[in-house]
Coordinates of C-alpha atoms and ligand atoms in Angstrom, one line a residue:
Chain A
X1 CA 163.3 127.7 14.4
X2 CA 163.0 131.2 12.8
X3 CA 161.4 134.2 11.8
X4 CA 162.0 135.2 7.8
X5 CA 161.2 138.8 6.6
X6 CA 161.0 138.8 3.1
X7 CA 162.8 142.5 2.2
X8 CA 162.0 143.7 -1.5
X9 CA 164.7 146.0 -2.9
X10 CA 163.1 148.6 -5.7
X11 CA 166.5 148.9 -8.1
X12 CA 169.1 147.3 -5.9
X13 CA 168.0 149.8 -2.7
X14 CA 165.7 148.8 0.0
X15 CA 162.8 151.4 1.1
X16 CA 161.7 152.2 4.3
X17 CA 158.8 149.6 4.1
X18 CA 161.4 147.1 4.1
X19 CA 163.2 148.4 7.0
X20 CA 159.8 148.2 9.1
X21 CA 159.6 144.7 8.1
X22 CA 163.0 143.9 9.0
X23 CA 162.6 146.0 12.6
X24 CA 159.3 143.9 13.0
X25 CA 160.7 140.6 12.3
X26 CA 163.1 140.9 14.4
X27 CA 161.0 142.2 17.5
X28 CA 159.1 139.0 16.6
X29 CA 162.1 136.9 16.8
X30 CA 162.9 137.8 20.2
X31 CA 159.4 137.5 21.5
X32 CA 159.5 134.0 20.0
X33 CA 163.4 133.4 21.1
X34 CA 164.2 132.8 17.7
X35 CA 166.4 134.4 14.7
X36 CA 165.2 136.7 12.7
X37 CA 166.5 136.5 8.8
X38 CA 166.0 138.6 5.7
X39 CA 165.7 137.3 2.5
X40 CA 166.5 139.5 -0.7
X41 CA 165.8 138.3 -3.9
X42 CA 167.4 140.1 -7.3
X43 CA 171.0 141.9 -7.9
X44 CA 171.6 144.0 -4.8
X45 CA 175.0 145.3 -3.8
X46 CA 176.2 143.4 0.1
X47 CA 176.9 146.8 1.5
X48 CA 173.0 147.4 1.2
X49 CA 172.4 144.0 2.3
X50 CA 174.2 144.6 5.0
X51 CA 172.6 147.6 6.1
X52 CA 169.2 145.3 7.0
X53 CA 171.7 144.2 10.2
X54 CA 170.9 147.2 11.5
X55 CA 167.2 146.6 12.0
X56 CA 168.2 143.3 13.5
X57 CA 168.7 140.9 11.0
X58 CA 170.8 138.5 12.0
X59 CA 171.5 136.8 8.5
X60 CA 170.3 138.1 5.2
X61 CA 169.8 135.7 2.3
X62 CA 170.5 136.7 -1.1
X63 CA 169.3 135.1 -4.3
X64 CA 170.0 136.5 -7.5
X65 CA 168.7 134.7 -10.6
X66 CA 168.0 137.4 -13.5
X67 CA 164.8 135.6 -14.3
X68 CA 163.3 137.4 -11.3
X69 CA 164.1 140.7 -12.6
X70 CA 160.1 140.4 -13.2
X71 CA 157.5 139.8 -10.2
X72 CA 156.5 136.3 -11.3
X73 CA 154.5 135.2 -8.1
X74 CA 154.5 131.4 -8.6
X75 CA 158.4 131.4 -8.9
X76 CA 158.9 133.9 -5.9
X77 CA 156.5 131.8 -3.9
X78 CA 159.0 128.8 -4.9
X79 CA 161.6 130.5 -4.0
X80 CA 160.5 131.8 -0.3
X81 CA 159.1 128.5 0.6
X82 CA 162.0 126.7 0.0
X83 CA 164.2 129.2 1.6
X84 CA 161.4 128.9 4.5
X85 CA 161.9 125.1 4.7
X86 CA 165.7 125.5 4.9
X87 CA 165.5 127.9 7.8
X88 CA 163.0 125.9 9.8
X89 CA 160.4 128.8 9.9
X90 CA 157.8 129.6 12.3
X91 CA 156.6 133.1 10.8
X92 CA 156.9 134.9 7.7
X93 CA 157.1 138.6 7.6
X94 CA 155.8 140.5 4.3
X95 CA 155.2 144.2 3.9
X96 CA 151.8 144.9 3.0
X97 CA 152.0 146.7 -0.4
X98 CA 151.6 145.3 -3.6
X99 CA 154.4 143.0 -3.9
X100 CA 153.6 141.6 -0.2
X101 CA 149.8 141.1 -1.1
X102 CA 150.6 139.0 -4.2
X103 CA 153.0 137.0 -2.5
X104 CA 152.1 136.2 1.2
X105 CA 148.5 134.4 0.4
X106 CA 150.4 131.9 -1.9
X107 CA 153.1 131.5 0.5
X108 CA 150.8 130.5 3.2
X109 CA 149.4 127.9 0.8
X110 CA 152.8 126.4 -0.1
X111 CA 153.6 126.4 3.4
X112 CA 150.3 125.4 5.0
X113 CA 150.3 128.1 7.4
X114 CA 147.6 130.3 8.5
X115 CA 147.4 134.0 6.8
X116 CA 147.1 137.4 9.0
X117 CA 146.4 140.0 6.5
X118 CA 147.5 143.4 7.8
X119 CA 148.5 142.5 11.2
X120 CA 148.9 145.8 13.2
X121 CA 150.7 144.7 16.4
X122 CA 153.2 142.0 17.9
X123 CA 151.8 139.1 18.9
X124 CA 149.6 139.8 22.2
X125 CA 149.6 135.7 22.6
X126 CA 152.6 133.5 21.5
X127 CA 150.8 129.7 22.3
X128 CA 149.0 129.6 20.1
X129 CA 150.2 133.2 18.0
X130 CA 147.4 135.9 18.4
X131 CA 147.6 139.3 16.2
X132 CA 145.8 142.5 16.0
X133 CA 144.3 143.7 12.7
X134 CA 141.6 146.0 11.2
X135 CA 138.2 144.6 10.4
X136 CA 135.3 145.9 8.4
X137 CA 137.3 148.9 6.7
X138 CA 138.8 149.9 9.8
X139 CA 135.1 149.8 11.7
X140 CA 136.5 147.3 14.2
X141 CA 139.5 145.5 15.4
X142 CA 139.9 141.6 15.1
X143 CA 142.0 139.4 17.2
X144 CA 143.0 136.5 14.9
X145 CA 144.5 133.4 16.2
X146 CA 146.6 131.0 14.5
X147 CA 145.6 127.0 14.6
X148 CA 148.4 126.2 12.4
X149 CA 151.8 125.3 13.4
X150 CA 153.4 128.2 11.2
X151 CA 152.0 131.7 10.3
X152 CA 152.6 133.6 6.9
X153 CA 151.6 137.3 8.0
X154 CA 151.7 141.1 6.1
X155 CA 152.4 144.1 8.1
X156 CA 150.2 147.0 7.7
X157 CA 152.0 149.9 6.8
X158 CA 153.2 152.4 9.4
X159 CA 152.0 150.3 12.1
X160 CA 155.0 149.2 13.7
X161 CA 158.0 152.0 12.4
X162 CA 161.4 151.2 11.9
X163 CA 163.7 150.5 15.2
X164 CA 167.7 150.0 15.0
X165 CA 168.8 146.9 16.9
X166 CA 172.1 146.5 15.3
X167 CA 173.6 142.9 14.7
X168 CA 176.5 141.3 13.5
X169 CA 174.9 140.2 10.1
X170 CA 176.5 138.1 7.0
X171 CA 175.1 137.5 4.1
X172 CA 174.8 134.1 2.5
X173 CA 174.0 133.4 -1.0
X174 CA 171.9 130.8 -2.2
X175 CA 170.7 129.1 -5.4
X176 CA 167.2 127.8 -5.9
X177 CA 166.5 125.2 -8.8
X178 CA 163.4 127.0 -10.5
X179 CA 161.7 125.2 -13.6
X180 CA 160.7 127.4 -16.6
X181 CA 157.2 126.1 -16.1
X182 CA 157.1 129.0 -13.6
X183 CA 157.4 131.8 -15.6
X184 CA 154.4 132.7 -17.5
X185 CA 154.4 136.5 -17.9
X186 CA 156.3 138.5 -20.4
X187 CA 157.4 142.0 -19.5
X188 CA 156.0 144.6 -22.5
X189 CA 156.8 147.7 -20.9
X190 CA 157.7 149.1 -17.5
X191 CA 157.0 153.0 -16.4
X192 CA 158.7 154.1 -13.0
X193 CA 157.2 156.8 -11.3
X194 CA 160.0 158.9 -10.7
X195 CA 160.0 162.5 -9.0
X196 CA 157.1 161.7 -7.6
X197 CA 155.7 160.9 -4.2
X198 CA 154.1 157.6 -4.1
X199 CA 150.5 157.8 -2.7
X200 CA 151.0 154.6 -0.8
X201 CA 154.7 155.4 0.4
X202 CA 153.7 159.0 2.1
X203 CA 154.1 160.2 5.3
X204 CA 151.7 163.1 4.3
X205 CA 149.1 162.9 2.0
X206 CA 147.0 166.2 0.9
X207 CA 143.7 164.8 -0.7
X208 CA 141.0 166.9 -2.6
X209 CA 137.2 166.0 -2.8
X210 CA 134.3 167.6 -4.3
X211 CA 134.5 170.8 -2.4
X212 CA 137.3 171.8 -4.5
X213 CA 134.6 172.3 -7.0
X214 CA 136.5 172.0 -10.1
X215 CA 139.7 170.7 -12.1
X216 CA 140.9 174.0 -12.5
X217 CA 141.1 174.4 -8.6
X218 CA 144.1 172.0 -8.2
X219 CA 147.2 174.6 -8.4
X220 CA 147.3 175.4 -4.9
X221 CA 146.6 172.2 -3.6
X222 CA 149.5 170.8 -5.1
X223 CA 151.3 173.5 -4.2
X224 CA 150.8 173.1 -0.6
X225 CA 151.5 169.0 -1.3
X226 CA 154.9 169.9 -2.7
X227 CA 156.0 172.3 0.1
X228 CA 155.1 169.4 2.5
X229 CA 157.3 166.7 0.3
X230 CA 153.4 165.1 0.4
X231 CA 151.9 162.8 -2.1
X232 CA 148.0 164.2 -3.4
X233 CA 144.9 162.0 -3.2
X234 CA 141.2 162.4 -4.1
X235 CA 138.0 161.4 -3.4
X236 CA 136.0 159.0 -5.7
X237 CA 133.4 161.6 -7.4
X238 CA 136.8 163.8 -7.9
X239 CA 138.3 161.0 -10.2
X240 CA 135.0 159.6 -11.7
X241 CA 134.8 163.1 -12.7
X242 CA 138.1 163.2 -14.6
X243 CA 139.2 166.0 -12.1
X244 CA 142.3 163.7 -11.1
X245 CA 143.5 160.3 -12.3
X246 CA 142.2 157.3 -10.6
X247 CA 145.8 156.4 -9.0
X248 CA 144.6 158.9 -6.5
X249 CA 141.3 157.6 -5.4
X250 CA 141.4 156.9 -2.0
X251 CA 138.6 154.9 -0.3
X252 CA 137.2 151.3 0.3
X253 CA 137.3 151.0 -3.5
X254 CA 140.2 152.8 -4.4
X255 CA 143.5 153.1 -2.4
X256 CA 143.8 152.2 1.4
X257 CA 146.2 154.5 3.1
X258 CA 147.9 155.1 6.1
X259 CA 149.8 157.8 6.4
X260 CA 151.2 160.1 9.5
X261 CA 148.8 163.1 8.4
X262 CA 146.0 162.9 6.1
X263 CA 144.1 166.5 4.9
X264 CA 141.2 165.9 4.0
X265 CA 139.9 169.1 1.6
X266 CA 136.4 169.7 0.8
X267 CA 135.8 165.6 1.8
X268 CA 132.7 165.1 3.3
X269 CA 133.9 162.2 5.0
X270 CA 131.3 159.3 3.9
X271 CA 132.2 155.9 5.3
X272 CA 133.7 154.8 2.1
X273 CA 136.1 157.6 1.9
X274 CA 137.1 157.0 5.7
X275 CA 137.9 153.5 5.2
X276 CA 140.6 154.2 3.1
X277 CA 142.0 156.5 5.5
X278 CA 141.1 155.7 8.6
X279 CA 144.7 154.2 9.3
X280 CA 145.9 157.9 9.3
X281 CA 147.6 158.9 12.7
X282 CA 146.2 162.3 12.2
X283 CA 143.3 163.2 10.0
X284 CA 143.2 166.9 9.3
X285 CA 139.6 168.5 7.8
X286 CA 138.8 171.9 6.1
X287 CA 135.2 172.0 5.3
X288 CA 132.9 174.8 4.7
X289 CA 130.3 172.8 6.4
X290 CA 130.9 172.2 10.5
X291 CA 128.3 169.1 10.4
X292 CA 130.3 167.3 7.8
X293 CA 131.1 163.5 8.8
X294 CA 134.8 164.3 8.3
X295 CA 134.6 166.2 11.8
X296 CA 133.9 163.0 13.4
X297 CA 136.8 161.3 12.5
X298 CA 139.3 164.7 12.3
X299 CA 142.0 165.3 15.0
X300 CA 142.3 168.9 13.9
X301 CA 139.8 170.8 11.4
X302 CA 139.2 174.1 10.0
X303 CA 135.3 175.1 9.2
X304 CA 135.7 177.4 6.3
X305 CA 136.4 177.4 2.8
X306 CA 139.5 175.6 1.2
X307 CA 140.2 178.4 -1.5
X308 CA 140.5 180.8 1.0
X309 CA 142.3 178.9 3.9
X310 CA 145.0 177.1 1.3
X311 CA 146.9 180.3 0.8
X312 CA 147.2 180.7 4.2
X313 CA 148.3 177.1 4.9
X314 CA 150.9 177.3 2.1
X315 CA 152.5 180.1 3.5
X316 CA 152.6 178.8 6.9
X317 CA 154.2 175.4 5.2
X318 CA 156.7 177.7 3.8
X319 CA 158.1 179.4 6.6
X320 CA 158.3 176.3 8.9
X321 CA 160.1 174.5 6.1
X322 CA 162.6 177.3 5.6
X323 CA 163.0 177.9 9.1
Chain B
X1 CA 137.3 130.6 -23.9
X2 CA 135.8 130.7 -20.4
X3 CA 136.1 133.6 -17.5
X4 CA 135.3 132.6 -13.8
X5 CA 134.8 136.0 -11.4
X6 CA 135.3 135.3 -7.6
X7 CA 132.6 136.9 -5.5
X8 CA 132.6 137.8 -1.8
X9 CA 129.0 138.1 0.1
X10 CA 129.9 140.9 2.4
X11 CA 127.9 143.6 4.4
X12 CA 126.9 146.6 2.9
X13 CA 129.4 149.4 3.6
X14 CA 127.2 151.6 5.2
X15 CA 126.4 148.8 8.3
X16 CA 126.8 149.7 11.5
X17 CA 129.2 146.9 12.6
X18 CA 128.0 145.2 15.8
X19 CA 129.0 141.8 17.6
X20 CA 127.3 138.9 19.1
X21 CA 128.0 136.0 21.2
X22 CA 130.5 137.5 23.8
X23 CA 132.2 139.9 20.6
X24 CA 132.6 136.9 19.0
X25 CA 131.3 137.0 15.9
X26 CA 129.5 139.9 13.6
X27 CA 125.7 140.4 14.4
X28 CA 124.2 140.2 11.7
X29 CA 120.7 141.2 12.4
X30 CA 119.7 143.8 9.6
X31 CA 123.0 143.7 8.0
X32 CA 122.4 144.3 4.1
X33 CA 124.2 142.0 2.0
X34 CA 126.1 143.1 -1.0
X35 CA 128.9 141.7 -3.7
X36 CA 132.4 142.9 -2.7
X37 CA 132.8 146.2 -4.7
X38 CA 136.0 145.3 -5.9
X39 CA 134.5 141.9 -6.9
X40 CA 131.6 143.9 -8.7
X41 CA 134.3 145.9 -10.9
X42 CA 135.7 142.7 -11.6
X43 CA 132.4 141.4 -12.9
X44 CA 132.1 144.2 -15.2
X45 CA 135.0 143.8 -16.5
X46 CA 134.6 140.0 -17.4
X47 CA 131.2 140.8 -19.4
X48 CA 132.9 143.7 -21.2
X49 CA 135.7 141.3 -22.2
X50 CA 132.9 138.9 -23.6
X51 CA 131.0 141.4 -25.1
X52 CA 133.9 142.5 -27.1
X53 CA 135.4 139.1 -28.3
X54 CA 133.3 138.2 -30.8
X55 CA 132.3 135.0 -29.7
X56 CA 135.7 133.8 -28.5
X57 CA 134.7 134.0 -24.8
X58 CA 131.5 131.8 -24.4
X59 CA 130.8 132.2 -20.9
X60 CA 131.6 134.0 -17.7
X61 CA 130.7 132.1 -14.6
X62 CA 130.5 133.2 -11.3
X63 CA 131.5 131.3 -7.7
X64 CA 131.4 131.7 -4.0
X65 CA 131.6 129.7 -0.9
X66 CA 129.1 129.8 1.7
X67 CA 125.9 128.2 2.7
X68 CA 122.1 129.1 1.3
X69 CA 122.1 132.3 2.8
X70 CA 124.6 133.8 0.0
X71 CA 122.5 132.9 -2.9
X72 CA 120.7 136.3 -3.4
X73 CA 124.1 137.9 -4.1
X74 CA 125.0 134.9 -6.8
X75 CA 121.4 135.8 -8.1
X76 CA 122.4 139.5 -8.1
X77 CA 125.4 138.8 -10.0
X78 CA 123.4 136.5 -12.7
X79 CA 121.0 139.5 -13.0
X80 CA 123.8 141.8 -13.6
X81 CA 125.1 139.3 -16.5
X82 CA 126.8 136.3 -15.6
X83 CA 125.6 133.0 -17.5
X84 CA 126.0 130.7 -14.8
X85 CA 126.9 130.6 -10.7
X86 CA 128.3 128.2 -8.4
X87 CA 127.7 127.9 -4.7
X88 CA 130.5 125.6 -2.9
X89 CA 128.4 124.6 0.0
X90 CA 131.2 124.9 2.8
X91 CA 131.3 127.3 5.8
X92 CA 133.5 129.6 5.1
X93 CA 135.7 130.1 8.4
X94 CA 138.9 131.9 7.0
X95 CA 140.7 132.6 3.5
X96 CA 142.6 129.5 3.5
X97 CA 139.6 126.9 3.9
X98 CA 137.3 129.2 1.2
X99 CA 140.2 129.0 -1.1
X100 CA 140.6 125.0 -1.0
X101 CA 137.1 124.6 -1.4
X102 CA 136.9 127.0 -4.5
X103 CA 139.9 125.3 -6.2
X104 CA 138.6 122.0 -5.3
X105 CA 135.3 123.1 -7.1
X106 CA 136.8 124.4 -10.1
X107 CA 140.0 122.7 -10.6
X108 CA 138.5 120.3 -13.3
X109 CA 136.7 123.4 -14.9
X110 CA 139.8 124.6 -17.0
X111 CA 139.0 128.3 -16.9
X112 CA 140.9 130.5 -19.1
X113 CA 140.8 133.7 -16.9
X114 CA 139.7 134.0 -13.5
X115 CA 139.3 137.3 -11.9
X116 CA 139.2 138.1 -8.1
X117 CA 139.0 141.5 -6.4
X118 CA 142.0 142.6 -4.3
X119 CA 140.3 142.8 -1.0
X120 CA 136.9 141.9 0.5
X121 CA 135.5 144.6 2.4
X122 CA 135.1 142.4 5.3
X123 CA 138.1 140.6 7.1
X124 CA 140.4 142.8 4.8
X125 CA 142.6 140.2 4.1
X126 CA 143.9 140.4 0.2
X127 CA 143.9 136.5 0.5
X128 CA 141.8 134.5 -1.5
X129 CA 143.1 135.0 -5.5
X130 CA 146.5 134.5 -4.0
X131 CA 145.3 131.2 -2.2
X132 CA 143.4 129.9 -5.1
X133 CA 146.5 130.3 -7.8
X134 CA 148.7 128.4 -5.5
X135 CA 146.2 125.5 -5.0
X136 CA 145.5 125.3 -8.8
X137 CA 149.1 125.8 -9.3
X138 CA 148.1 128.7 -11.9
X139 CA 150.2 131.8 -12.7
X140 CA 148.8 135.1 -10.6
X141 CA 148.9 138.4 -11.4
X142 CA 148.0 141.0 -8.7
X143 CA 146.9 144.5 -8.2
X144 CA 145.9 144.8 -11.8
X145 CA 144.3 147.9 -12.9
X146 CA 143.5 146.7 -16.8
X147 CA 142.9 143.4 -18.8
X148 CA 142.4 143.2 -22.4
X149 CA 142.3 140.6 -24.9
X150 CA 144.9 140.4 -27.4
X151 CA 146.3 137.5 -29.8
X152 CA 145.8 134.2 -28.6
X153 CA 146.3 135.7 -24.7
X154 CA 146.1 138.8 -22.4
X155 CA 147.7 142.1 -22.1
X156 CA 147.5 142.9 -18.5
X157 CA 148.7 146.4 -16.7
X158 CA 149.5 145.8 -12.8
X159 CA 151.1 148.6 -10.5
X160 CA 154.1 147.1 -8.5
X161 CA 156.1 149.0 -5.8
X162 CA 157.7 152.2 -7.5
X163 CA 155.7 152.2 -10.7
X164 CA 153.2 149.8 -13.3
X165 CA 154.1 147.2 -15.8
X166 CA 152.5 145.7 -19.1
X167 CA 152.4 142.3 -19.0
X168 CA 151.6 139.6 -21.8
X169 CA 150.6 136.2 -20.9
X170 CA 149.1 133.2 -22.8
X171 CA 148.2 130.6 -20.7
X172 CA 145.4 130.5 -18.1
X173 CA 145.9 132.9 -15.1
X174 CA 144.7 134.5 -12.0
X175 CA 144.2 138.2 -12.3
X176 CA 143.8 139.7 -9.0
X177 CA 141.8 143.2 -9.7
X178 CA 141.4 146.6 -8.1
X179 CA 140.1 150.4 -9.2
X180 CA 140.7 151.0 -12.8
X181 CA 139.9 147.2 -14.3
X182 CA 136.6 148.9 -14.4
X183 CA 135.4 152.3 -13.5
X184 CA 131.9 151.9 -12.4
X185 CA 130.5 148.8 -11.9
X186 CA 127.2 147.8 -13.7
X187 CA 123.7 147.4 -11.9
X188 CA 121.2 144.7 -13.0
X189 CA 118.5 145.5 -15.2
X190 CA 114.9 144.9 -15.0
X191 CA 115.3 142.2 -17.7
X192 CA 118.5 141.0 -16.3
X193 CA 116.7 140.5 -12.8
X194 CA 113.8 138.6 -14.8
X195 CA 116.5 136.4 -16.4
X196 CA 118.6 135.5 -13.9
X197 CA 115.7 133.5 -11.9
X198 CA 115.9 130.9 -14.7
X199 CA 120.1 130.9 -14.8
X200 CA 121.9 127.7 -13.6
X201 CA 122.7 128.0 -9.8
X202 CA 124.8 124.7 -9.2
X203 CA 125.5 123.6 -5.6
X204 CA 128.9 121.7 -5.3
X205 CA 130.0 119.5 -2.2
X206 CA 133.6 119.4 -1.4
X207 CA 135.3 117.9 1.5
X208 CA 136.3 120.3 4.1
X209 CA 140.0 121.2 4.6
X210 CA 140.0 123.1 8.0
X211 CA 140.5 126.6 8.9
X212 CA 144.1 127.7 9.6
X213 CA 143.0 130.6 11.5
X214 CA 140.4 132.1 13.7
X215 CA 138.8 135.2 15.4
X216 CA 139.4 134.9 18.9
X217 CA 137.1 138.2 19.5
X218 CA 136.4 141.5 18.0
X219 CA 136.3 145.1 19.7
X220 CA 134.9 148.5 18.1
X221 CA 138.0 151.0 18.2
X222 CA 138.0 153.4 21.2
X223 CA 135.8 156.4 20.3
X224 CA 137.9 159.2 18.8
X225 CA 138.7 162.6 21.3
X226 CA 137.0 165.4 19.9
X227 CA 138.5 167.3 16.9
X228 CA 140.6 170.5 17.7
X229 CA 138.9 173.7 15.5
X230 CA 141.4 176.3 14.4
X231 CA 140.0 179.6 13.3
X232 CA 139.8 180.3 9.7
X233 CA 141.2 183.4 9.4
X234 CA 144.0 182.0 11.8
X235 CA 144.9 178.7 9.4
X236 CA 148.6 179.3 10.1
X237 CA 148.1 178.4 13.7
X238 CA 146.9 174.4 12.2
X239 CA 150.9 174.0 10.7
X240 CA 152.0 175.0 14.2
X241 CA 149.6 172.4 15.9
X242 CA 150.6 169.6 13.3
X243 CA 154.1 170.9 13.8
X244 CA 154.8 171.4 17.5
X245 CA 151.9 169.0 19.1
X246 CA 151.0 166.3 16.8
X247 CA 154.8 166.2 15.5
X248 CA 153.7 165.3 12.0
X249 CA 155.1 167.7 9.6
Ligands
FAD401 C1 129.9 151.2 -2.7 C2 130.4 152.5 -2.6 C3 132.0 152.7 -2.9 C4 132.7 153.4 -2.5 N1 133.8 154.2 -2.6 C5 134.1 155.0 -2.3 C6 135.6 155.5 -2.6 O1 136.6 154.3 -2.3 N2 136.2 156.4 -2.3 C7 135.5 157.5 -1.7 O2 136.0 158.6 -1.5 N3 133.9 157.7 -1.7 C8 133.7 156.5 -2.3 N4 132.3 156.4 -2.4 C9 131.5 157.6 -2.5 C10 131.3 157.9 -0.9 O3 129.8 157.5 -0.6 C11 130.9 159.7 -1.6 O4 129.9 159.8 -2.2 C12 132.1 160.0 -2.0 O5 133.0 160.1 -0.9 C13 131.9 161.8 -1.5 O6 132.9 162.6 -2.4 P1 133.5 164.1 -1.3 O7 133.6 164.2 -0.2 O8 134.4 164.5 -2.1 O9 132.1 164.8 -2.0 P2 131.1 165.4 -1.3 O10 130.2 164.4 -0.4 O11 130.3 166.4 -2.1 O12 131.2 166.5 -0.4 C14 132.1 167.5 -0.8 C15 132.3 168.2 0.6 O13 133.0 169.3 0.3 C16 132.2 170.4 1.3 N5 132.9 171.7 0.3 C17 131.9 172.5 -0.5 N6 132.3 173.4 -0.6 C18 133.6 173.6 0.2 C19 134.4 174.9 0.2 N7 134.5 175.9 -0.9 N8 135.7 174.8 1.4 C20 135.4 173.2 1.7 N9 134.8 172.6 1.9 C21 133.9 172.6 0.8 C22 131.0 169.9 1.5 O14 130.6 170.6 3.0 C23 130.9 168.6 1.4 O15 131.4 167.9 2.8 C24 131.4 154.8 -2.7 C25 130.2 154.6 -2.6 C26 129.6 153.5 -2.6 C27 128.3 153.4 -2.9

């Protein structure tokens, strides 16, 4: 038996969320009394692969096939399901990002394994497995039990954290035969976002709502984000108005994020907005209206005009960062 | 060409969530049901594609799995503009069971494009689109923000970790879509509502496969502690609190 963790690389490097998934998988394997095995797909240097050992992977299976340079879900599913069969898998773990969401449900069908999306804890019970997850956009918590022998899960971001438990890991390269019929998409264009912190990766997010008043007022908000090393976000009306790009729209119909701290500046805190950010560890609100619903979910707040508050925040953040 | 849009029937987003039967299931009394917001965007895009296809796309169908109570939601999709609707008559207990039922219902229908929303706003699983594609052995593209008709197939934009990609595909596939695919959902017109009554809504029976997961119980999150307020003239104090007390910056 084993726990298999899909460790995604981006341009040959693992990011924090891959380490978090491996840390989680290793703890889970400990609880089940089995081994944690990480699976890497694509060209990754041996040293980088071995770095997964630090987070508790006892073995790293590496599969490099140039056809897998593009995320072709059917082909990836075939690879992961075959490896799962070879290592007698009990649970397959994915990070809950674009890739994990694309692959995990397919893999669960291929393995006839029950699926848990956005698990936020280690199993509370082992026989049968039971996990905790958010439901109804964070309005409630569900305890979901597996009825199948195997399970596939995605791990909610920042819900477990990165934990070191170094293992003497070994890399095993493997080849999986893939029929050409599994490949259907052709890459026309790829655009990498560089030099900018991705909203879904960010630990600190600074977000603006209609209370920012106009597209021209975003300068101080962006400056504040830059000083903190934060990503920027916005409420839906702001992206609908074209003040900010759609990629920044957070909430029930936009991005769902779970940073360590979320600054809601001039955002009223409608349920649909909060649905996308309620997984944040700390919520900070700045709003002129002390009755705004955002203060019901905020941990810290300032009742005041965001344009007057922001310059003070920028100054204080600069002092902090400059030490 | 034919497009299928998966519709999930979910509680209105402003619903106050309560549980009944010893916290084992959602208390549906007083709940307003709506089309899952992402599915509404998917349907909107499907209709736009059909309208701009010059007759190449003949039909947009919608499908959902569930008992008779989900039919008003399908009627709403017909009122928005779908041509016909399918209700797969199963008690939908988990994503696996739903996807298996949908797959059995449509496997011989040869849809050219199947659109699914990235997540449903009830159990937040992001599962059905992907599962259905595996059951049907079809290619799938996830986190899709745009679908355009092009030559014999489609041009699709998706978000990947660290960026975006534009892909070409010219065989039937499942697109799992998010915001961007359409910006504002279409709403039914008076005429649409009248016409919807006459559009076909077919009920299909399939063999049950059984769910692989079940909810043991639910709970409401512990109420949040009171917000710590900082004076607007002393906003710097907020940064200190976040650094020293909360330790998040
Ligand atoms: C089906 C559905 C899905 C939706 N999905 C989403 C979603 O995904 N994301 C989303 O965000 N919304 C969503 N909405 C919309 C949501 O209901 C709210 O309308 C929206 O979140 C409000 O955005 P806002 O807070 O920026 O604007 P408003 O509600 O207008 O709030 C502006 C706030 O700014 C404050 N303010 C004004 N001036 C200042 C100032 N100078 N300084 C500080 N504060 C000030 C005001 O007091 C007010 O609280 C959805 C709605 C529906 C029906």
